Structures are given as structure tokens and as C-alpha cells.
Tab-separated table of C-alpha atoms in Angstrom:
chain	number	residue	atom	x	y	z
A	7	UNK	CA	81.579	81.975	134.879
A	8	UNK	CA	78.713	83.532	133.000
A	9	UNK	CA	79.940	85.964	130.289
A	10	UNK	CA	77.190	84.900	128.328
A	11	UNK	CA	74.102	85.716	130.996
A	12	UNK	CA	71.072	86.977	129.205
A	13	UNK	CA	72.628	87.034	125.459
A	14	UNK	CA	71.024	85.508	122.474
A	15	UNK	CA	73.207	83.508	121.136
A	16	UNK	CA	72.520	81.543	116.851
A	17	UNK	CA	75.087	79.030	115.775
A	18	UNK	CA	74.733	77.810	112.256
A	19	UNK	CA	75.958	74.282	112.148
A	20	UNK	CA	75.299	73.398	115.529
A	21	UNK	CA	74.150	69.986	115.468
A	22	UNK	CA	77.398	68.432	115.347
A	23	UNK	CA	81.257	68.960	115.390
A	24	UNK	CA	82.208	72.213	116.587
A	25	UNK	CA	79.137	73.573	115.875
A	26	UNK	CA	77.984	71.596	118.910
A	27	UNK	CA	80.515	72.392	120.968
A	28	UNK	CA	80.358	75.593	120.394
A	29	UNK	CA	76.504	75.616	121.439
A	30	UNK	CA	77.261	73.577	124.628
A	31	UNK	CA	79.888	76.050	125.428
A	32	UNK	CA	77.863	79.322	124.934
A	33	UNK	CA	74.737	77.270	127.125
A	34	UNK	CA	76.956	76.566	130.055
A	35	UNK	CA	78.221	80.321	130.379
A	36	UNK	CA	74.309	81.514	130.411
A	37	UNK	CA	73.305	81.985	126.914
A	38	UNK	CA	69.744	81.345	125.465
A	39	UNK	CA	71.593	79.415	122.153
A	40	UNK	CA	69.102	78.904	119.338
A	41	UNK	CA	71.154	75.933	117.226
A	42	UNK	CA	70.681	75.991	113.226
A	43	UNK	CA	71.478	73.142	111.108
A	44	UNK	CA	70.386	71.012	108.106
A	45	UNK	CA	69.693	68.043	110.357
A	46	UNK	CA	67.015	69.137	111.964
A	47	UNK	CA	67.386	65.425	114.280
A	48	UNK	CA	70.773	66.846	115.480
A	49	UNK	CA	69.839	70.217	115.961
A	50	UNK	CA	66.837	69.258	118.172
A	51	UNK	CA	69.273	66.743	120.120
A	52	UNK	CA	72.154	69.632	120.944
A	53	UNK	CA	68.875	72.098	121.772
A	54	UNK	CA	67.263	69.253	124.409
A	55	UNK	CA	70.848	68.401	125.871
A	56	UNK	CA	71.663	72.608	126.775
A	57	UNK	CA	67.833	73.519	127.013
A	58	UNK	CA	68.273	75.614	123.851
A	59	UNK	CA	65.738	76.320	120.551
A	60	UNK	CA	66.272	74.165	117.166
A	61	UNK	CA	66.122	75.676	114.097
A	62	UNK	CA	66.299	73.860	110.458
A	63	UNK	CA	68.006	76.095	107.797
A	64	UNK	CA	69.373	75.476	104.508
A	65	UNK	CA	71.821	77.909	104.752
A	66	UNK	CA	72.177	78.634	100.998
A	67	UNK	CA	68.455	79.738	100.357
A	68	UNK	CA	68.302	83.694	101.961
A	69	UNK	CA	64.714	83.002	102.628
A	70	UNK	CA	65.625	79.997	104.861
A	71	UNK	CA	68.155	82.433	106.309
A	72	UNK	CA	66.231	85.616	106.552
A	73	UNK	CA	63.216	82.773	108.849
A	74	UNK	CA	66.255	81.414	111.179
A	75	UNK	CA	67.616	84.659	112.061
A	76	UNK	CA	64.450	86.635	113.006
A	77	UNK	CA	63.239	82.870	115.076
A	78	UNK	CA	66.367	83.070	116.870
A	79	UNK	CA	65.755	87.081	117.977
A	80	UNK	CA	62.167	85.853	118.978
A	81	UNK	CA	60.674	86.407	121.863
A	82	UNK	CA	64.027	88.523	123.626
A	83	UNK	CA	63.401	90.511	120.029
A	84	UNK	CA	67.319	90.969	119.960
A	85	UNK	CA	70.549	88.679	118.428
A	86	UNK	CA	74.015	88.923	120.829
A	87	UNK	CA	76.127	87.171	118.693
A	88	UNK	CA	76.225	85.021	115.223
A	89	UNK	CA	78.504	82.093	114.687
A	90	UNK	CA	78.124	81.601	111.221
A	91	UNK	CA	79.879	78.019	111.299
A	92	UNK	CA	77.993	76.003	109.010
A	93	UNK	CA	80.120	74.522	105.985
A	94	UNK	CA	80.691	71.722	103.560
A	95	UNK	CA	83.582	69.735	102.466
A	96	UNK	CA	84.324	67.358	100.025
A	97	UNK	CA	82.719	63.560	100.828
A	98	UNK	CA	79.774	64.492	102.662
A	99	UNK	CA	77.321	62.292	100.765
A	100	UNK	CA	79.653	61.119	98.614
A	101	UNK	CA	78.266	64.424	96.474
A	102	UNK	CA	81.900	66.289	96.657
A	103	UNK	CA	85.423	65.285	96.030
A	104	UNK	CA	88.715	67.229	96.700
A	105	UNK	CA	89.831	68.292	93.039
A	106	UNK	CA	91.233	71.177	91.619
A	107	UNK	CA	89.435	74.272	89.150
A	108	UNK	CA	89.928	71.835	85.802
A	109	UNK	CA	88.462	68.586	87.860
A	110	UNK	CA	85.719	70.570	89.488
A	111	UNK	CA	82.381	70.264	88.369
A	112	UNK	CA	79.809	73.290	88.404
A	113	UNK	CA	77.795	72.057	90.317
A	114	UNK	CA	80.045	71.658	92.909
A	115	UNK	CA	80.986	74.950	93.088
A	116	UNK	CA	77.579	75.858	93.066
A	117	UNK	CA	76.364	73.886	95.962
A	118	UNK	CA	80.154	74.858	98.009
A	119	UNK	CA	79.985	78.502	97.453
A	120	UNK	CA	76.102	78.590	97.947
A	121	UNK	CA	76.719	76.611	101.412
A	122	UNK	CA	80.171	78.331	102.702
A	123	UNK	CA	80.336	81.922	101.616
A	124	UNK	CA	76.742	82.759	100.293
A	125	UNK	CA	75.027	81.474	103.659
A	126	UNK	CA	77.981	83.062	105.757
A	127	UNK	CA	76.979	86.506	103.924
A	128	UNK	CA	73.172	85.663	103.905
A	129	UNK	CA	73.230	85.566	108.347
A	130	UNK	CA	75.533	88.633	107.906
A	131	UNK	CA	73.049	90.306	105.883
A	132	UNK	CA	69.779	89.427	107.883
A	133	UNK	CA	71.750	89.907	111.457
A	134	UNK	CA	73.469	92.970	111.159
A	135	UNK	CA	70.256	95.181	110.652
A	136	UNK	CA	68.997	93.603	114.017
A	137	UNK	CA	72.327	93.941	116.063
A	138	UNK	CA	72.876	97.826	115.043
A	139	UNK	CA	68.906	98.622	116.107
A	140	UNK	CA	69.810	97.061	119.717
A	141	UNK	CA	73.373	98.744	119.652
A	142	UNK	CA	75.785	96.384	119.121
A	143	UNK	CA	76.572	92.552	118.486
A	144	UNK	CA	79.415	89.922	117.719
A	145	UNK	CA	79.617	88.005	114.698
A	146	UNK	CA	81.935	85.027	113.946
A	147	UNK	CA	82.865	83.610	110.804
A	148	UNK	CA	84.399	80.271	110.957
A	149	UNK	CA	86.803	79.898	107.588
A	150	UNK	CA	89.646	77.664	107.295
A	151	UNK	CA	93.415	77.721	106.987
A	152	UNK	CA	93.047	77.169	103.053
A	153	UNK	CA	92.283	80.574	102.753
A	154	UNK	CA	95.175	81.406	104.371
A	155	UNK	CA	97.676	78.406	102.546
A	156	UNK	CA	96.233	76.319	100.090
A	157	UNK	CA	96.190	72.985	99.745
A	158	UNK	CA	96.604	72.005	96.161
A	159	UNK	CA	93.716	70.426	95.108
A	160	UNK	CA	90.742	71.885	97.391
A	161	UNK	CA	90.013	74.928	95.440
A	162	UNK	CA	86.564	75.427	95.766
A	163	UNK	CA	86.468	74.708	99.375
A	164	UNK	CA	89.520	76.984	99.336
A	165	UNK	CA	87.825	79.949	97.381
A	166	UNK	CA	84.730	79.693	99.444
A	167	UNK	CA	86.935	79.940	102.882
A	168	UNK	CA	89.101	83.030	101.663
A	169	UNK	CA	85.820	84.666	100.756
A	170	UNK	CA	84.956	84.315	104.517
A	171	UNK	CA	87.825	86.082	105.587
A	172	UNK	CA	87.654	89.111	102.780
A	173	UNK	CA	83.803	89.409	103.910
A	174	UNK	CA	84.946	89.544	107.640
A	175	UNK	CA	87.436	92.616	107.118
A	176	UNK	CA	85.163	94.344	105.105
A	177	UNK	CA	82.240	93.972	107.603
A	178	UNK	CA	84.031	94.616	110.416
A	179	UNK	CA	85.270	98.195	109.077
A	180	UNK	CA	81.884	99.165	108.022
A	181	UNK	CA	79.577	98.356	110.844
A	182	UNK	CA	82.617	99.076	113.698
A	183	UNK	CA	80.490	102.634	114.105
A	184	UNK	CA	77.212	100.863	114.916
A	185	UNK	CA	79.364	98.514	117.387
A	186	UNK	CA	79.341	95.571	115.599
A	187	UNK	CA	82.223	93.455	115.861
A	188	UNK	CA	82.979	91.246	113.275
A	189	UNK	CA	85.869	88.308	113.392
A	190	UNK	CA	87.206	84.904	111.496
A	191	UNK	CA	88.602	82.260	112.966
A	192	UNK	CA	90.291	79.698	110.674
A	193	UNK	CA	90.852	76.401	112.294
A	194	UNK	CA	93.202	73.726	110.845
A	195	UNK	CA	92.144	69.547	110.586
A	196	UNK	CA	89.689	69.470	113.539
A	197	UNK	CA	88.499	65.713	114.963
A	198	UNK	CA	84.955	65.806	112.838
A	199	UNK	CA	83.116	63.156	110.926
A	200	UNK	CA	83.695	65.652	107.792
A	201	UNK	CA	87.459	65.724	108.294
A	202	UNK	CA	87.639	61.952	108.569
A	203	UNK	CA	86.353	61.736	104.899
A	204	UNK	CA	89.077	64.282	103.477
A	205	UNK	CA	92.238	62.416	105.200
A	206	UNK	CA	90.898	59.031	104.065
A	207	UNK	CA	90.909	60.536	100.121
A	208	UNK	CA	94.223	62.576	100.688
A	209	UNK	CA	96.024	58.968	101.968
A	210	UNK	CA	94.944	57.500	99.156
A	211	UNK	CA	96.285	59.871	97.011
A	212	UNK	CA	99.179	59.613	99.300
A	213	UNK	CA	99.036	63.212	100.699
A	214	UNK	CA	98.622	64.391	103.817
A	215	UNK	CA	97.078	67.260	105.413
A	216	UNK	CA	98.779	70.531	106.706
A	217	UNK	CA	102.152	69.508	108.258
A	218	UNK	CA	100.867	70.475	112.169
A	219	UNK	CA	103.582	71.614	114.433
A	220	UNK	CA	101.589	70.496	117.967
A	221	UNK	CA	101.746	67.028	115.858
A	222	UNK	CA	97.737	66.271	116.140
A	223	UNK	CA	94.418	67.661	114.618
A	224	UNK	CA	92.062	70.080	117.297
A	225	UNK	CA	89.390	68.936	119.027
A	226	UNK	CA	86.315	70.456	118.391
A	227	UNK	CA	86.312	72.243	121.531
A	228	UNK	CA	89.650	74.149	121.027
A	229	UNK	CA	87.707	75.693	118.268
A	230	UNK	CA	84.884	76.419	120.397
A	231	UNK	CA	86.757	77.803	123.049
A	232	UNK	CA	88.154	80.551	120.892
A	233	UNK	CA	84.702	81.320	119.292
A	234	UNK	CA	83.491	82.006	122.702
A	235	UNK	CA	87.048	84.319	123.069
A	236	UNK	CA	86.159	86.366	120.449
A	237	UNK	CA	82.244	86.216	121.126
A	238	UNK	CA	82.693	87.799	124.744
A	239	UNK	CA	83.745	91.568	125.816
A	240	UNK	CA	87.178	90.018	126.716
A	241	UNK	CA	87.431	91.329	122.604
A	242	UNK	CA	85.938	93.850	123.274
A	243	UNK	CA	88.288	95.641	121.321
A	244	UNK	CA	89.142	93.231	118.712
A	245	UNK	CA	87.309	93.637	115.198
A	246	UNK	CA	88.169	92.613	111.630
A	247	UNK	CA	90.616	89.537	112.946
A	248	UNK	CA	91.753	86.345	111.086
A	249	UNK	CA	92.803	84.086	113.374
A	250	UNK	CA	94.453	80.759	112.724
A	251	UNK	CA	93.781	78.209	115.315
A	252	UNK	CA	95.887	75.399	113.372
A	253	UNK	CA	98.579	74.203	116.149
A	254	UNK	CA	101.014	76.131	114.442
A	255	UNK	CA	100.334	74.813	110.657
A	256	UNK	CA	100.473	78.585	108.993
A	257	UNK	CA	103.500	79.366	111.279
A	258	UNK	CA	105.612	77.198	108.915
């Protein structure tokens, strides 16, 4: 299968997690991937392992943004299809803890909004010009289920993720005439280094993460696999879509 033959293809976040496997994915169905992270070490190791280009972006600075997007169109001069996937949570560094508005410092909303909404809106902002010139494009956001139900105590990462998915709807409707597509997909506990760190703080504060009906957290290819999905002209007809892929947590 080769849905992907001849499209240019820029993950954000791709050096790891999903990110990765959403990279791998997109490489074995024939795209030319360019993968975007912060490390630029893991970046260049996904790019070498699919035969893809690395690029290192800091996300929250447009400039770095504005560079990574028009590398990533270079030398086909066009950009298929954004996955703007990159994120932060809360023990990454030990620089970010789960807490709620009152126990939440500024600069940690700062640094999670600059990172999960302002860079999803800053590849938004520097692809879309490029994807309406050539005609068309697909762009997925990656959010999270806490924009959809919160978990108490997670309210900047929450904020940041439901300003994903009111950025998505909005997009979608206005570029739909220049045949942009423009879709969320908000994935539940996924099996990533990042997640690791937030169940290890919520059992100490003896919680527990979104009660999941399939009883187990994704892998990061189940997440992949659906960014592909809605990536390919098999939604071809699909714009301005939140979709949980949670194993049934927000069915509850």
C-alpha cells in the first residue's frame, strides 16, 4: 500500500513516541517525511532509520517554525500534510508538575501554552499559505482527551489541548474552500516515556488516569494509525473532526 507515494509529509515531534511512529508509518506507505523535534539526536535517528530529513525546531519560537516548515517544502517546493504532534506534559525535566490554576506557576503556563497551542497555531499559520498555493493539503492536530473531560488537576495541559481542538474547527471551516482539510485527534494515556512520568505522580497522589473501557493505555502506533486515516483521501471528505482515540474513556 502506498497512499502516501510522492507526498511531503512534516511531523512535529517525531523523534520519539507517536511522533515516531507516526513518521515510520507515513515512510513505509511512500512519503518523503521531514521529522521535527527538539532533540535534534532523535530526530536525526527516526530520519536515518525511514531515509527521511531531520529538522530541529523549538516549536514555540514562530521564527523556528516559519525555518522548519519552508525546509520541509524544500526541494519538492510543496507540504502534503502537517502533523502538528509536538507537546509537553508535566515531568519532562522535572520543569512541570500536574497542578491546578491556584498551584500553577506562570511560567508554566507560559512554557505549556507556548509549546502545545502556540506552536500547533504557529505550523498552521506558516503551512496553510503553502498548501492553498499547491491546491490543497491535510493538517492534523494531535490534542488530548482533557480537552474533551478534564482531569482535575492538569489545567494548563488541559487549556492548551482544548485550544487545539477550537483552532481545528475554526481552521477547517475557513480554509475548506482552498481544500484544506483540517482534523484533531485526541488520544487517551498512550505507552510514552512522557506518560510514564504523569501515572507515577497521579499514584502517588493516589489517582489514576481516565477509567479506560478496553482496560489498557494505546500504543503509540494506534495513534499513528489513525493520523495516517485522517492524513489520506480515505477522508477525503472529513474536515473539522475531533476524534477521541481513548479505548472508550470519553464514552463513559
Amino acid at each position: 500500500m502506498s497512499r502516501f507515494q510522492g507526498k511531503v509529509v512534516l511531523v512535529t515531534g517525531g523523534g520519539s513516541g507517536q511522533g515516531a511512529e507516526t513518521c515510520r508509518l507515513f515512510a513505509a506507505e511512500g512519503a518523503d517525511v521531514a521529522v521535527a523535534d527538539w532533540n535534534g539526536d532523535a530526530a536525526r535517528a527516526v530520519a536515518d532509520e525511514i531515509g527521511g530529513r531531520a529538522i530541529v525546531v523549538d516549536v514555540s519560537r514562530e521564527a523556528e517554525v516559519k525555518q522548519m516548515v519552508e525546509s520541509a517544502a524544500q526541494p519538492a517546493g510543496r507540504l502534503d500534510i502537517l502533523v502538528n504532534n509536538a507537546g509537553v506534559g508535566y515531568s519532562e525535566s522535572g520543569r512541570f508538575k500536574m497542578a491546578g490554576v491556584v498551584d500553577t506557576p506562570e511560567d508554566a503556563w507560559d512554557a505549556i501554552l507556548a509549546i502545545n497551542l502556540k506552536g500547533v497555531a504557529m505550523g498552521c499559520k506558516h503551512a496553510l499559505p503553502i498548501m492553498a498555493a499547491q491546491g490543497g493539503g491535510a493538517i492534523v492536530n494531535i490534542a488530548s482527551i482533557n480537552a474533551l473531560v478534564a482531569m482535575p488537576g492538569a489545567d494548563a495541559y488541559t487549556a492548551s489541548k482544548g485550544g487545539i481542538v477550537a483552532l481545528t474547527r475554526v481552521l477547517a471551516r475557513d480554509w475548506a474552500p482552498k481544500g484544506i482539510r483540517v482534523n484533531c485527534i485526541c488520544p487517551g494515556g498512550v505507552d510514552t516515556p512522557m506518560i510514564a512520568g504523569v501515572v507515577e505522580q497521579l499514584a502517588s497522589e493516589n489517582r489514576e488516569l481516565h477509567p479506560i473501557p478496553l482496560g489498557r493505555i494505546a500504543q503509540p502506533a494506534e495513534i499513528a494509525r489513525m493520523t495516517l486515516a485522517l492524513a489520506s483521501e480515505d477522508a477525503s471528505y472529513v474536515t473539522g473532526v475531533i476524534l477521541p482515540v481513548d479505548g472508550g474513556a470519553t464514552a463513559q
